[in-house]
Structure formats: structure tokens, C-alpha cells
């Protein structure tokens, strides 16, 4: 079995998305590490703590996971079972891969619709109508833009949201629209990466959608290390 290696994206938009993903993932890891270490030092060194740190780290971790899902599609890090597919000749294997792409794209569209519909009320925006595909917007849907996080403080530079989505009412804590924003963003990134993978298969640049062989690669690395030691 051979792992499918993703080729570098050449388009300007693809490069922008890639830099955005990698930069955001690096920032989230750094922020989580810094905040956790600071809180540990304060707790054990000064008998104090940052009361909002736990909820903030949980939010950052959720962002990291959801960003990581989309990024995993880019670098083909998700696992796939292809023992049977690899027994097929080249043309049937490509057809099966394209069928898998169609199913994955359909799921990506549903995921994006669901993510928008969950997040939109927190942003005082209408959810979409339609059970499977968006057929319009439900302008009569109840807004939940006044919902706040439990402990994360409200930053001054976000006060404009009070006039934009909360009808001028003041937030005492950060509104949930901010941490939940990752839902439509990550869903859109996942769909974008699935489209990229489908195009690669259609052009013949890849043989399967998403395949990673971590166990096989690990065994090969150990075998190589043993040969070097011997």
C-alpha cells in the first residue's frame, strides 16, 4: 500500500488558505501552552489562578481540533482502509475513488449547512431552510445573540458586537458567537479541502481520497532504524 502524498497547491487562493490554517494552528497551540503554563505557575507559586483560563483553553482546543480536521485533509493525515480497493485495476479503482469523493462532498455540504444553522442564531443571522439542502433563509427564527460564555471576559475591541447583534445591550462576558464561529469556518475549510482532493483524483494526480498508513510507516521506520543500528 502506498500513501497518497498531497501536491503543493499552486493557486493564490489555495496558498492564502494554507497560510491561514497553519498560522491559526500555530497561534492556537501557542496560546493554549502559554495560558496553561501561566495558570499553573500562578496556582502553585502564588496560590492564585486565572479564573477564565479553563474555559478559554477548552475553546482554543476545540478550535484546534476543528482546524486540524480540515488541515488533515490537506496533508492526507486521515486514516483510510484500502486493502480491497488496491486489489482493483487502475480504472475501477479511480471510479470507486470518485464515488467516495461524491459521498464525501455531499457530507461536506450537509456539514456546512448544519454548522451555519447552529451558529447563525448566535450572530443574529437567519438559519437556512430546507431539510437537506439550503432552500432559503428562515428570517422568523429566534435569535440567541445574547448568550454569553460562562467566564471568558469581554474584550473592549469586541464591543461593536453589542450594537451589531445585541441591539445595544451590554455584554458582561464574551458572547458565544465568537467561540462558535469556528463551526462554519471549519466546515467551509473541510469542504474546500474535499473539493481539492476530488480535483486531484479527477486529474489523475492521486489514486484515492484520503489515505494515511501510520502503522505501516511506523513499522518501516523501525525496520530502517534497526538496519542502521546493525
PDB file of N, CA and C in Angstrom, residues 80-132:
ATOM      1  N   UNK A  80      -7.395   5.658   6.239  1.00  0.00           N
ATOM      2  CA  UNK A  80      -8.302   5.048   5.280  1.00  0.00           C
ATOM      3  C   UNK A  80      -8.007   3.571   5.143  1.00  0.00           C
ATOM      4  N   UNK A  81      -9.024   2.772   4.881  1.00  0.00           N
ATOM      5  CA  UNK A  81      -8.872   1.327   4.681  1.00  0.00           C
ATOM      6  C   UNK A  81      -8.977   1.055   3.186  1.00  0.00           C
ATOM      7  N   UNK A  82      -7.884   0.652   2.581  1.00  0.00           N
ATOM      8  CA  UNK A  82      -7.859   0.470   1.131  1.00  0.00           C
ATOM      9  C   UNK A  82      -7.351  -0.906   0.714  1.00  0.00           C
ATOM     10  N   UNK A  83      -7.442  -1.878   1.625  1.00  0.00           N
ATOM     11  CA  UNK A  83      -6.937  -3.217   1.325  1.00  0.00           C
ATOM     12  C   UNK A  83      -7.681  -3.839   0.145  1.00  0.00           C
ATOM     13  N   UNK A  84      -9.003  -3.642   0.093  1.00  0.00           N
ATOM     14  CA  UNK A  84      -9.801  -4.199  -1.001  1.00  0.00           C
ATOM     15  C   UNK A  84      -9.673  -3.345  -2.258  1.00  0.00           C
ATOM     16  N   UNK A  85      -9.675  -2.025  -2.090  1.00  0.00           N
ATOM     17  CA  UNK A  85      -9.598  -1.120  -3.245  1.00  0.00           C
ATOM     18  C   UNK A  85      -8.321  -1.342  -4.030  1.00  0.00           C
ATOM     19  N   UNK A  86      -7.227  -1.617  -3.333  1.00  0.00           N
ATOM     20  CA  UNK A  86      -5.947  -1.806  -4.016  1.00  0.00           C
ATOM     21  C   UNK A  86      -5.895  -3.090  -4.845  1.00  0.00           C
ATOM     22  N   UNK A  87      -6.871  -3.975  -4.648  1.00  0.00           N
ATOM     23  CA  UNK A  87      -6.939  -5.184  -5.459  1.00  0.00           C
ATOM     24  C   UNK A  87      -7.550  -4.922  -6.830  1.00  0.00           C
ATOM     25  N   UNK A  88      -8.193  -3.762  -6.983  1.00  0.00           N
ATOM     26  CA  UNK A  88      -8.850  -3.430  -8.247  1.00  0.00           C
ATOM     27  C   UNK A  88      -7.851  -2.902  -9.265  1.00  0.00           C
ATOM     28  N   UNK A  89      -8.158  -3.083 -10.541  1.00  0.00           N
ATOM     29  CA  UNK A  89      -7.341  -2.436 -11.583  1.00  0.00           C
ATOM     30  C   UNK A  89      -7.429  -0.920 -11.474  1.00  0.00           C
ATOM     31  N   UNK A  90      -6.590  -0.236 -12.215  1.00  0.00           N
ATOM     32  CA  UNK A  90      -6.470   1.214 -12.090  1.00  0.00           C
ATOM     33  C   UNK A  90      -7.784   1.939 -12.377  1.00  0.00           C
ATOM     34  N   UNK A  91      -8.458   1.596 -13.484  1.00  0.00           N
ATOM     35  CA  UNK A  91      -9.674   2.322 -13.852  1.00  0.00           C
ATOM     36  C   UNK A  91     -10.810   2.106 -12.841  1.00  0.00           C
ATOM     37  N   UNK A  92     -11.143   0.858 -12.450  1.00  0.00           N
ATOM     38  CA  UNK A  92     -12.180   0.686 -11.415  1.00  0.00           C
ATOM     39  C   UNK A  92     -11.809   1.343 -10.090  1.00  0.00           C
ATOM     40  N   UNK A  93     -10.509   1.329  -9.756  1.00  0.00           N
ATOM     41  CA  UNK A  93     -10.089   1.967  -8.506  1.00  0.00           C
ATOM     42  C   UNK A  93     -10.345   3.470  -8.560  1.00  0.00           C
ATOM     43  N   UNK A  94     -10.137   4.074  -9.704  1.00  0.00           N
ATOM     44  CA  UNK A  94     -10.392   5.504  -9.857  1.00  0.00           C
ATOM     45  C   UNK A  94     -11.886   5.793  -9.775  1.00  0.00           C
ATOM     46  N   UNK A  95     -12.697   4.920 -10.346  1.00  0.00           N
ATOM     47  CA  UNK A  95     -14.154   5.106 -10.279  1.00  0.00           C
ATOM     48  C   UNK A  95     -14.639   5.030  -8.836  1.00  0.00           C
ATOM     49  N   UNK A  96     -14.136   4.053  -8.106  1.00  0.00           N
ATOM     50  CA  UNK A  96     -14.506   3.915  -6.691  1.00  0.00           C
ATOM     51  C   UNK A  96     -14.079   5.152  -5.911  1.00  0.00           C
ATOM     52  N   UNK A  97     -12.895   5.667  -6.224  1.00  0.00           N
ATOM     53  CA  UNK A  97     -12.403   6.865  -5.535  1.00  0.00           C
ATOM     54  C   UNK A  97     -13.304   8.057  -5.814  1.00  0.00           C
ATOM     55  N   UNK A  98     -13.775   8.195  -7.048  1.00  0.00           N
ATOM     56  CA  UNK A  98     -14.650   9.312  -7.384  1.00  0.00           C
ATOM     57  C   UNK A  98     -16.014   9.162  -6.716  1.00  0.00           C
ATOM     58  N   UNK A  99     -16.494   7.921  -6.582  1.00  0.00           N
ATOM     59  CA  UNK A  99     -17.747   7.704  -5.844  1.00  0.00           C
ATOM     60  C   UNK A  99     -17.573   8.114  -4.379  1.00  0.00           C
ATOM     61  N   UNK A 100     -16.419   7.757  -3.811  1.00  0.00           N
ATOM     62  CA  UNK A 100     -16.132   8.169  -2.430  1.00  0.00           C
ATOM     63  C   UNK A 100     -16.069   9.684  -2.321  1.00  0.00           C
ATOM     64  N   UNK A 101     -15.509  10.320  -3.337  1.00  0.00           N
ATOM     65  CA  UNK A 101     -15.445  11.785  -3.344  1.00  0.00           C
ATOM     66  C   UNK A 101     -16.842  12.390  -3.365  1.00  0.00           C
ATOM     67  N   UNK A 102     -17.721  11.830  -4.173  1.00  0.00           N
ATOM     68  CA  UNK A 102     -19.087  12.349  -4.258  1.00  0.00           C
ATOM     69  C   UNK A 102     -19.786  12.242  -2.903  1.00  0.00           C
ATOM     70  N   UNK A 103     -19.610  11.091  -2.239  1.00  0.00           N
ATOM     71  CA  UNK A 103     -20.225  10.912  -0.918  1.00  0.00           C
ATOM     72  C   UNK A 103     -19.629  11.889   0.094  1.00  0.00           C
ATOM     73  N   UNK A 104     -18.309  12.088   0.038  1.00  0.00           N
ATOM     74  CA  UNK A 104     -17.656  12.998   0.976  1.00  0.00           C
ATOM     75  C   UNK A 104     -18.086  14.439   0.734  1.00  0.00           C
ATOM     76  N   UNK A 105     -18.236  14.821  -0.535  1.00  0.00           N
ATOM     77  CA  UNK A 105     -18.672  16.181  -0.849  1.00  0.00           C
ATOM     78  C   UNK A 105     -20.101  16.417  -0.383  1.00  0.00           C
ATOM     79  N   UNK A 106     -20.960  15.414  -0.554  1.00  0.00           N
ATOM     80  CA  UNK A 106     -22.340  15.542  -0.073  1.00  0.00           C
ATOM     81  C   UNK A 106     -22.352  15.723   1.440  1.00  0.00           C
ATOM     82  N   UNK A 107     -21.525  14.953   2.131  1.00  0.00           N
ATOM     83  CA  UNK A 107     -21.431  15.103   3.584  1.00  0.00           C
ATOM     84  C   UNK A 107     -20.890  16.477   3.957  1.00  0.00           C
ATOM     85  N   UNK A 108     -19.896  16.975   3.183  1.00  0.00           N
ATOM     86  CA  UNK A 108     -19.343  18.291   3.458  1.00  0.00           C
ATOM     87  C   UNK A 108     -20.375  19.399   3.325  1.00  0.00           C
ATOM     88  N   UNK A 109     -21.241  19.291   2.315  1.00  0.00           N
ATOM     89  CA  UNK A 109     -22.300  20.287   2.137  1.00  0.00           C
ATOM     90  C   UNK A 109     -23.275  20.239   3.309  1.00  0.00           C
ATOM     91  N   UNK A 110     -23.658  19.037   3.717  1.00  0.00           N
ATOM     92  CA  UNK A 110     -24.567  18.901   4.863  1.00  0.00           C
ATOM     93  C   UNK A 110     -23.919  19.448   6.133  1.00  0.00           C
ATOM     94  N   UNK A 111     -22.632  19.172   6.291  1.00  0.00           N
ATOM     95  CA  UNK A 111     -21.921  19.655   7.477  1.00  0.00           C
ATOM     96  C   UNK A 111     -21.883  21.176   7.499  1.00  0.00           C
ATOM     97  N   UNK A 112     -21.641  21.794   6.351  1.00  0.00           N
ATOM     98  CA  UNK A 112     -21.595  23.252   6.286  1.00  0.00           C
ATOM     99  C   UNK A 112     -22.960  23.857   6.591  1.00  0.00           C
ATOM    100  N   UNK A 113     -24.007  23.258   6.068  1.00  0.00           N
ATOM    101  CA  UNK A 113     -25.365  23.751   6.357  1.00  0.00           C
ATOM    102  C   UNK A 113     -25.676  23.635   7.844  1.00  0.00           C
ATOM    103  N   UNK A 114     -25.352  22.491   8.428  1.00  0.00           N
ATOM    104  CA  UNK A 114     -25.613  22.304   9.853  1.00  0.00           C
ATOM    105  C   UNK A 114     -24.802  23.252  10.719  1.00  0.00           C
ATOM    106  N   UNK A 115     -23.543  23.483  10.338  1.00  0.00           N
ATOM    107  CA  UNK A 115     -22.696  24.396  11.100  1.00  0.00           C
ATOM    108  C   UNK A 115     -23.236  25.819  11.042  1.00  0.00           C
ATOM    109  N   UNK A 116     -23.656  26.246   9.852  1.00  0.00           N
ATOM    110  CA  UNK A 116     -24.231  27.585   9.723  1.00  0.00           C
ATOM    111  C   UNK A 116     -25.505  27.709  10.540  1.00  0.00           C
ATOM    112  N   UNK A 117     -26.375  26.727  10.435  1.00  0.00           N
ATOM    113  CA  UNK A 117     -27.657  26.796  11.129  1.00  0.00           C
ATOM    114  C   UNK A 117     -27.485  26.819  12.638  1.00  0.00           C
ATOM    115  N   UNK A 118     -26.433  26.167  13.150  1.00  0.00           N
ATOM    116  CA  UNK A 118     -26.194  26.198  14.593  1.00  0.00           C
ATOM    117  C   UNK A 118     -25.619  27.538  15.024  1.00  0.00           C
ATOM    118  N   UNK A 119     -24.702  28.089  14.205  1.00  0.00           N
ATOM    119  CA  UNK A 119     -24.006  29.319  14.594  1.00  0.00           C
ATOM    120  C   UNK A 119     -24.831  30.569  14.326  1.00  0.00           C
ATOM    121  N   UNK A 120     -25.611  30.589  13.272  1.00  0.00           N
ATOM    122  CA  UNK A 120     -26.288  31.801  12.819  1.00  0.00           C
ATOM    123  C   UNK A 120     -27.130  32.485  13.900  1.00  0.00           C
ATOM    124  N   UNK A 121     -27.938  31.769  14.688  1.00  0.00           N
ATOM    125  CA  UNK A 121     -28.728  32.474  15.705  1.00  0.00           C
ATOM    126  C   UNK A 121     -27.882  33.215  16.731  1.00  0.00           C
ATOM    127  N   UNK A 122     -26.678  32.720  17.016  1.00  0.00           N
ATOM    128  CA  UNK A 122     -25.798  33.416  17.958  1.00  0.00           C
ATOM    129  C   UNK A 122     -25.253  34.705  17.358  1.00  0.00           C
ATOM    130  N   UNK A 123     -25.264  34.802  16.019  1.00  0.00           N
ATOM    131  CA  UNK A 123     -24.804  36.007  15.327  1.00  0.00           C
ATOM    132  C   UNK A 123     -25.973  36.873  14.880  1.00  0.00           C
ATOM    133  N   UNK A 124     -27.171  36.584  15.360  1.00  0.00           N
ATOM    134  CA  UNK A 124     -28.376  37.309  14.970  1.00  0.00           C
ATOM    135  C   UNK A 124     -28.593  37.239  13.456  1.00  0.00           C
ATOM    136  N   UNK A 125     -28.275  36.079  12.886  1.00  0.00           N
ATOM    137  CA  UNK A 125     -28.465  35.832  11.464  1.00  0.00           C
ATOM    138  C   UNK A 125     -29.481  34.708  11.278  1.00  0.00           C
ATOM    139  N   UNK A 126     -30.172  34.673  10.156  1.00  0.00           N
ATOM    140  CA  UNK A 126     -31.189  33.633   9.949  1.00  0.00           C
ATOM    141  C   UNK A 126     -30.575  32.284   9.589  1.00  0.00           C
ATOM    142  N   UNK A 127     -31.168  31.225  10.087  1.00  0.00           N
ATOM    143  CA  UNK A 127     -30.797  29.879   9.676  1.00  0.00           C
ATOM    144  C   UNK A 127     -31.334  29.615   8.272  1.00  0.00           C
ATOM    145  N   UNK A 128     -30.798  28.594   7.643  1.00  0.00           N
ATOM    146  CA  UNK A 128     -31.306  28.226   6.326  1.00  0.00           C
ATOM    147  C   UNK A 128     -32.538  27.344   6.473  1.00  0.00           C
ATOM    148  N   UNK A 129     -33.354  27.347   5.462  1.00  0.00           N
ATOM    149  CA  UNK A 129     -34.498  26.446   5.403  1.00  0.00           C
ATOM    150  C   UNK A 129     -34.118  25.239   4.553  1.00  0.00           C
ATOM    151  N   UNK A 130     -34.944  24.230   4.593  1.00  0.00           N
ATOM    152  CA  UNK A 130     -34.658  23.007   3.855  1.00  0.00           C
ATOM    153  C   UNK A 130     -34.066  21.955   4.761  1.00  0.00           C
ATOM    154  N   UNK A 131     -34.496  20.705   4.563  1.00  0.00           N
ATOM    155  CA  UNK A 131     -34.034  19.625   5.432  1.00  0.00           C
ATOM    156  C   UNK A 131     -32.623  19.184   5.096  1.00  0.00           C
ATOM    157  N   UNK A 132     -32.321  19.077   3.809  1.00  0.00           N
ATOM    158  CA  UNK A 132     -31.013  18.585   3.389  1.00  0.00           C
ATOM    159  C   UNK A 132     -30.159  19.690   2.781  1.00  0.00           C
TER     160      UNK A 132
END
